[in-house]
């Protein structure tokens, strides 16, 4: 199986930090040109600089994925630059208040806007680019909240909704060799919600670089099959 991504174009959202940054670096190391999307320009530029320093190719595209006009403009730039998108990693996501009582209307709109609507906006806006690829791959990053919910109505709903959206993307892509996978990772050592990085052992908090290796495996797997969904948990938490 060819693990090279040379001459491939990979779009990664939430690429300025955490898992998105790790995925972008990994795919660039395999030869892909990585188009990095995130809201904050400075950390986005730092991620791109890290890729280029290692000999990889990267472009940056600051964008608020909850803003459909910004998404359309960003997708148009990517299409003008590359024409084809071979890999789309919908990773961007934001947390939400933990309880129902704490969640107001603005919280709901913000979280659904980024975590769910943003995935639809970008995938739809890049659909023609994905269609033009010989065999495209879409990876939607959810989380274990997408399987078991939780106390946060906005976050849990956004991730449950992402499951339905993933299958709609997969169904639409069947006749066009577009594979769509939803990934449900458990706890990762990314500083999520301000948690200190490096405090927990790897058996309790997964290394985002290792999860990025899994994603790279998915996008380089044979195009004859699709992994519909995959659940990743730290070793200490083997069950949902």
CSV table of N, CA and C in Angstrom, one decimal, residues 50-141:
chain,number,residue,atom,x,y,z
A,50,UNK,N,6.1,25.6,10.9
A,50,UNK,CA,6.7,24.4,11.4
A,50,UNK,C,6.7,23.3,10.3
A,51,UNK,N,5.7,23.3,9.5
A,51,UNK,CA,5.6,22.4,8.4
A,51,UNK,C,6.7,22.7,7.3
A,52,UNK,N,6.8,24.0,7.0
A,52,UNK,CA,7.8,24.4,6.0
A,52,UNK,C,9.2,24.2,6.5
A,53,UNK,N,9.5,24.4,7.8
A,53,UNK,CA,10.8,24.1,8.4
A,53,UNK,C,11.2,22.7,8.2
A,54,UNK,N,10.3,21.8,8.1
A,54,UNK,CA,10.6,20.4,7.9
A,54,UNK,C,10.6,19.9,6.5
A,55,UNK,N,10.4,20.9,5.6
A,55,UNK,CA,10.5,20.6,4.2
A,55,UNK,C,9.1,20.4,3.6
A,56,UNK,N,8.0,20.6,4.3
A,56,UNK,CA,6.7,20.4,3.8
A,56,UNK,C,6.1,21.6,3.2
A,57,UNK,N,4.9,21.4,2.6
A,57,UNK,CA,4.2,22.5,1.9
A,57,UNK,C,3.0,22.9,2.7
A,58,UNK,N,2.7,24.2,2.9
A,58,UNK,CA,1.5,24.6,3.6
A,58,UNK,C,1.1,25.9,3.2
A,59,UNK,N,-0.2,26.1,3.2
A,59,UNK,CA,-0.8,27.5,3.0
A,59,UNK,C,-1.8,27.7,4.1
A,60,UNK,N,-2.0,29.0,4.5
A,60,UNK,CA,-2.9,29.3,5.6
A,60,UNK,C,-4.1,30.0,5.1
A,61,UNK,N,-5.2,29.7,5.7
A,61,UNK,CA,-6.5,30.3,5.3
A,61,UNK,C,-7.3,30.6,6.6
A,62,UNK,N,-7.1,31.8,7.2
A,62,UNK,CA,-7.9,32.2,8.4
A,62,UNK,C,-9.3,32.3,8.0
A,63,UNK,N,-10.2,31.6,8.9
A,63,UNK,CA,-11.6,31.6,8.5
A,63,UNK,C,-12.4,31.2,9.8
A,64,UNK,N,-13.5,31.8,10.0
A,64,UNK,CA,-14.5,31.4,11.0
A,64,UNK,C,-15.5,30.5,10.3
A,65,UNK,N,-15.4,29.2,10.6
A,65,UNK,CA,-16.2,28.2,9.9
A,65,UNK,C,-17.7,28.4,10.2
A,66,UNK,N,-18.1,29.1,11.2
A,66,UNK,CA,-19.5,29.3,11.5
A,66,UNK,C,-20.1,30.4,10.6
A,67,UNK,N,-19.2,31.1,9.8
A,67,UNK,CA,-19.6,32.2,9.0
A,67,UNK,C,-19.6,31.6,7.5
A,68,UNK,N,-20.8,31.4,7.0
A,68,UNK,CA,-20.9,30.8,5.7
A,68,UNK,C,-20.3,31.6,4.6
A,69,UNK,N,-20.3,32.9,4.7
A,69,UNK,CA,-19.7,33.8,3.7
A,69,UNK,C,-18.2,33.6,3.7
A,70,UNK,N,-17.6,33.6,4.9
A,70,UNK,CA,-16.2,33.4,5.0
A,70,UNK,C,-15.8,32.0,4.4
A,71,UNK,N,-16.6,31.0,4.7
A,71,UNK,CA,-16.3,29.6,4.2
A,71,UNK,C,-16.3,29.6,2.7
A,72,UNK,N,-17.3,30.2,2.1
A,72,UNK,CA,-17.4,30.3,0.7
A,72,UNK,C,-16.2,30.9,0.1
A,73,UNK,N,-15.8,32.0,0.7
A,73,UNK,CA,-14.6,32.8,0.2
A,73,UNK,C,-13.3,31.9,0.3
A,74,UNK,N,-13.2,31.2,1.4
A,74,UNK,CA,-12.0,30.4,1.7
A,74,UNK,C,-12.0,29.2,0.7
A,75,UNK,N,-13.1,28.6,0.5
A,75,UNK,CA,-13.2,27.5,-0.4
A,75,UNK,C,-12.9,27.9,-1.9
A,76,UNK,N,-13.3,29.1,-2.2
A,76,UNK,CA,-13.0,29.6,-3.6
A,76,UNK,C,-11.5,29.8,-3.8
A,77,UNK,N,-10.9,30.3,-2.7
A,77,UNK,CA,-9.4,30.5,-2.8
A,77,UNK,C,-8.7,29.2,-3.0
A,78,UNK,N,-9.1,28.2,-2.2
A,78,UNK,CA,-8.5,26.9,-2.3
A,78,UNK,C,-8.8,26.3,-3.7
A,79,UNK,N,-10.0,26.4,-4.2
A,79,UNK,CA,-10.3,25.9,-5.5
A,79,UNK,C,-9.4,26.6,-6.6
A,80,UNK,N,-9.3,27.9,-6.5
A,80,UNK,CA,-8.5,28.6,-7.4
A,80,UNK,C,-7.0,28.2,-7.4
A,81,UNK,N,-6.6,27.9,-6.2
A,81,UNK,CA,-5.1,27.6,-6.0
A,81,UNK,C,-4.8,26.1,-6.5
A,82,UNK,N,-5.7,25.2,-6.2
A,82,UNK,CA,-5.4,23.8,-6.4
A,82,UNK,C,-6.4,23.0,-7.3
A,83,UNK,N,-7.6,23.5,-7.4
A,83,UNK,CA,-8.6,22.8,-8.2
A,83,UNK,C,-9.2,21.6,-7.6
A,84,UNK,N,-8.3,20.7,-7.1
A,84,UNK,CA,-8.7,19.5,-6.5
A,84,UNK,C,-8.4,19.4,-5.0
A,85,UNK,N,-9.2,18.8,-4.2
A,85,UNK,CA,-8.9,18.5,-2.8
A,85,UNK,C,-9.1,17.0,-2.7
A,86,UNK,N,-8.0,16.4,-2.2
A,86,UNK,CA,-8.0,14.9,-2.1
A,86,UNK,C,-8.4,14.5,-0.7
A,87,UNK,N,-8.1,15.3,0.3
A,87,UNK,CA,-8.3,15.0,1.7
A,87,UNK,C,-8.9,16.2,2.4
A,88,UNK,N,-10.0,15.9,3.2
A,88,UNK,CA,-10.6,17.0,4.0
A,88,UNK,C,-10.7,16.5,5.4
A,89,UNK,N,-10.0,17.1,6.3
A,89,UNK,CA,-10.1,16.8,7.7
A,89,UNK,C,-10.9,17.8,8.5
A,90,UNK,N,-12.2,17.5,8.8
A,90,UNK,CA,-13.0,18.4,9.5
A,90,UNK,C,-12.8,18.2,11.0
A,91,UNK,N,-11.8,19.0,11.5
A,91,UNK,CA,-11.4,18.8,12.9
A,91,UNK,C,-11.8,19.9,13.9
A,92,UNK,N,-12.1,21.1,13.3
A,92,UNK,CA,-12.3,22.2,14.2
A,92,UNK,C,-13.5,22.0,15.1
A,93,UNK,N,-13.4,22.4,16.3
A,93,UNK,CA,-14.5,22.3,17.3
A,93,UNK,C,-14.2,23.2,18.5
A,94,UNK,N,-15.3,23.6,19.2
A,94,UNK,CA,-15.1,24.4,20.4
A,94,UNK,C,-16.0,23.7,21.5
A,95,UNK,N,-15.6,24.0,22.7
A,95,UNK,CA,-16.3,23.4,23.9
A,95,UNK,C,-17.6,24.2,24.2
A,96,UNK,N,-18.3,23.8,25.1
A,96,UNK,CA,-19.6,24.4,25.5
A,96,UNK,C,-19.8,24.4,27.0
A,97,UNK,N,-20.7,25.2,27.5
A,97,UNK,CA,-21.0,25.1,28.9
A,97,UNK,C,-21.5,23.6,29.2
A,98,UNK,N,-21.1,23.1,30.4
A,98,UNK,CA,-21.3,21.7,30.7
A,98,UNK,C,-22.8,21.4,31.0
A,99,UNK,N,-23.6,22.3,31.5
A,99,UNK,CA,-24.9,21.9,32.0
A,99,UNK,C,-26.0,22.6,31.1
A,100,UNK,N,-27.2,22.1,31.2
A,100,UNK,CA,-28.3,22.6,30.5
A,100,UNK,C,-28.6,24.0,31.0
A,101,UNK,N,-28.6,24.2,32.3
A,101,UNK,CA,-28.9,25.5,32.9
A,101,UNK,C,-27.9,26.6,32.5
A,102,UNK,N,-26.7,26.2,32.3
A,102,UNK,CA,-25.6,27.2,32.0
A,102,UNK,C,-25.7,27.6,30.5
A,103,UNK,N,-26.3,26.8,29.7
A,103,UNK,CA,-26.3,27.0,28.2
A,103,UNK,C,-27.4,28.0,27.8
A,104,UNK,N,-26.9,29.2,27.3
A,104,UNK,CA,-27.9,30.1,26.8
A,104,UNK,C,-28.0,30.0,25.3
A,105,UNK,N,-28.9,30.8,24.7
A,105,UNK,CA,-29.1,30.7,23.2
A,105,UNK,C,-27.8,31.0,22.4
A,106,UNK,N,-27.0,32.0,22.9
A,106,UNK,CA,-25.8,32.4,22.2
A,106,UNK,C,-24.8,31.2,22.2
A,107,UNK,N,-24.7,30.5,23.4
A,107,UNK,CA,-23.8,29.4,23.5
A,107,UNK,C,-24.2,28.3,22.5
A,108,UNK,N,-25.5,28.0,22.4
A,108,UNK,CA,-26.0,27.0,21.5
A,108,UNK,C,-25.6,27.4,20.0
A,109,UNK,N,-25.9,28.6,19.6
A,109,UNK,CA,-25.7,29.0,18.3
A,109,UNK,C,-24.2,29.0,17.9
A,110,UNK,N,-23.3,29.4,18.9
A,110,UNK,CA,-21.9,29.4,18.6
A,110,UNK,C,-21.4,27.9,18.4
A,111,UNK,N,-21.7,27.0,19.3
A,111,UNK,CA,-21.2,25.7,19.3
A,111,UNK,C,-21.7,24.9,18.1
A,112,UNK,N,-23.0,25.0,17.8
A,112,UNK,CA,-23.6,24.3,16.7
A,112,UNK,C,-23.0,24.9,15.4
A,113,UNK,N,-22.8,26.2,15.4
A,113,UNK,CA,-22.3,26.9,14.2
A,113,UNK,C,-20.9,26.4,13.8
A,114,UNK,N,-20.0,26.2,14.8
A,114,UNK,CA,-18.7,25.7,14.5
A,114,UNK,C,-18.6,24.2,14.3
A,115,UNK,N,-19.2,23.5,15.3
A,115,UNK,CA,-19.0,22.0,15.3
A,115,UNK,C,-19.8,21.2,14.3
A,116,UNK,N,-20.9,21.8,13.9
A,116,UNK,CA,-21.8,21.1,13.0
A,116,UNK,C,-22.0,21.9,11.7
A,117,UNK,N,-22.6,23.1,11.8
A,117,UNK,CA,-22.8,23.8,10.5
A,117,UNK,C,-21.5,24.1,9.8
A,118,UNK,N,-20.4,24.4,10.5
A,118,UNK,CA,-19.2,24.6,9.9
A,118,UNK,C,-18.7,23.4,9.0
A,119,UNK,N,-18.9,22.2,9.5
A,119,UNK,CA,-18.5,21.0,8.8
A,119,UNK,C,-19.3,20.9,7.5
A,120,UNK,N,-20.6,21.2,7.6
A,120,UNK,CA,-21.4,21.2,6.4
A,120,UNK,C,-21.0,22.3,5.4
A,121,UNK,N,-20.8,23.5,5.9
A,121,UNK,CA,-20.5,24.6,5.0
A,121,UNK,C,-19.2,24.3,4.2
A,122,UNK,N,-18.2,23.8,4.9
A,122,UNK,CA,-16.9,23.7,4.2
A,122,UNK,C,-17.0,22.5,3.3
A,123,UNK,N,-17.5,21.4,3.7
A,123,UNK,CA,-17.6,20.2,2.9
A,123,UNK,C,-18.4,20.5,1.6
A,124,UNK,N,-19.6,21.2,1.8
A,124,UNK,CA,-20.4,21.5,0.7
A,124,UNK,C,-19.7,22.5,-0.2
A,125,UNK,N,-19.0,23.5,0.3
A,125,UNK,CA,-18.3,24.5,-0.5
A,125,UNK,C,-17.1,23.9,-1.3
A,126,UNK,N,-16.5,22.8,-0.7
A,126,UNK,CA,-15.4,22.1,-1.4
A,126,UNK,C,-15.9,20.9,-2.2
A,127,UNK,N,-17.2,20.7,-2.3
A,127,UNK,CA,-17.7,19.4,-2.9
A,127,UNK,C,-17.2,19.3,-4.3
A,128,UNK,N,-17.2,20.3,-5.2
A,128,UNK,CA,-16.7,20.2,-6.5
A,128,UNK,C,-15.2,19.8,-6.6
A,129,UNK,N,-14.4,20.3,-5.6
A,129,UNK,CA,-13.0,20.0,-5.5
A,129,UNK,C,-12.8,18.5,-5.1
A,130,UNK,N,-13.7,18.0,-4.2
A,130,UNK,CA,-13.6,16.6,-3.8
A,130,UNK,C,-14.0,15.7,-5.0
A,131,UNK,N,-15.0,16.2,-5.7
A,131,UNK,CA,-15.5,15.4,-6.9
A,131,UNK,C,-14.4,15.2,-8.0
A,132,UNK,N,-13.6,16.3,-8.1
A,132,UNK,CA,-12.6,16.2,-9.1
A,132,UNK,C,-11.4,15.4,-8.8
A,133,UNK,N,-11.3,14.9,-7.5
A,133,UNK,CA,-10.2,14.0,-7.1
A,133,UNK,C,-10.5,12.6,-7.6
A,134,UNK,N,-9.4,11.9,-7.9
A,134,UNK,CA,-9.5,10.5,-8.3
A,134,UNK,C,-10.2,9.6,-7.2
A,135,UNK,N,-9.8,9.9,-6.0
A,135,UNK,CA,-10.4,9.2,-4.8
A,135,UNK,C,-10.2,10.0,-3.6
A,136,UNK,N,-11.3,10.7,-3.2
A,136,UNK,CA,-11.2,11.7,-2.1
A,136,UNK,C,-11.6,11.0,-0.8
A,137,UNK,N,-11.1,11.6,0.3
A,137,UNK,CA,-11.3,11.1,1.6
A,137,UNK,C,-11.7,12.2,2.6
A,138,UNK,N,-12.8,12.1,3.3
A,138,UNK,CA,-13.3,13.1,4.3
A,138,UNK,C,-13.2,12.4,5.6
A,139,UNK,N,-12.6,13.0,6.6
A,139,UNK,CA,-12.5,12.5,8.0
A,139,UNK,C,-13.2,13.6,8.8
A,140,UNK,N,-14.2,13.2,9.5
A,140,UNK,CA,-14.9,14.1,10.4
A,140,UNK,C,-14.6,13.7,11.9
A,141,UNK,N,-14.0,14.7,12.6
A,141,UNK,CA,-13.6,14.4,14.0
A,141,UNK,C,-14.7,14.7,14.9
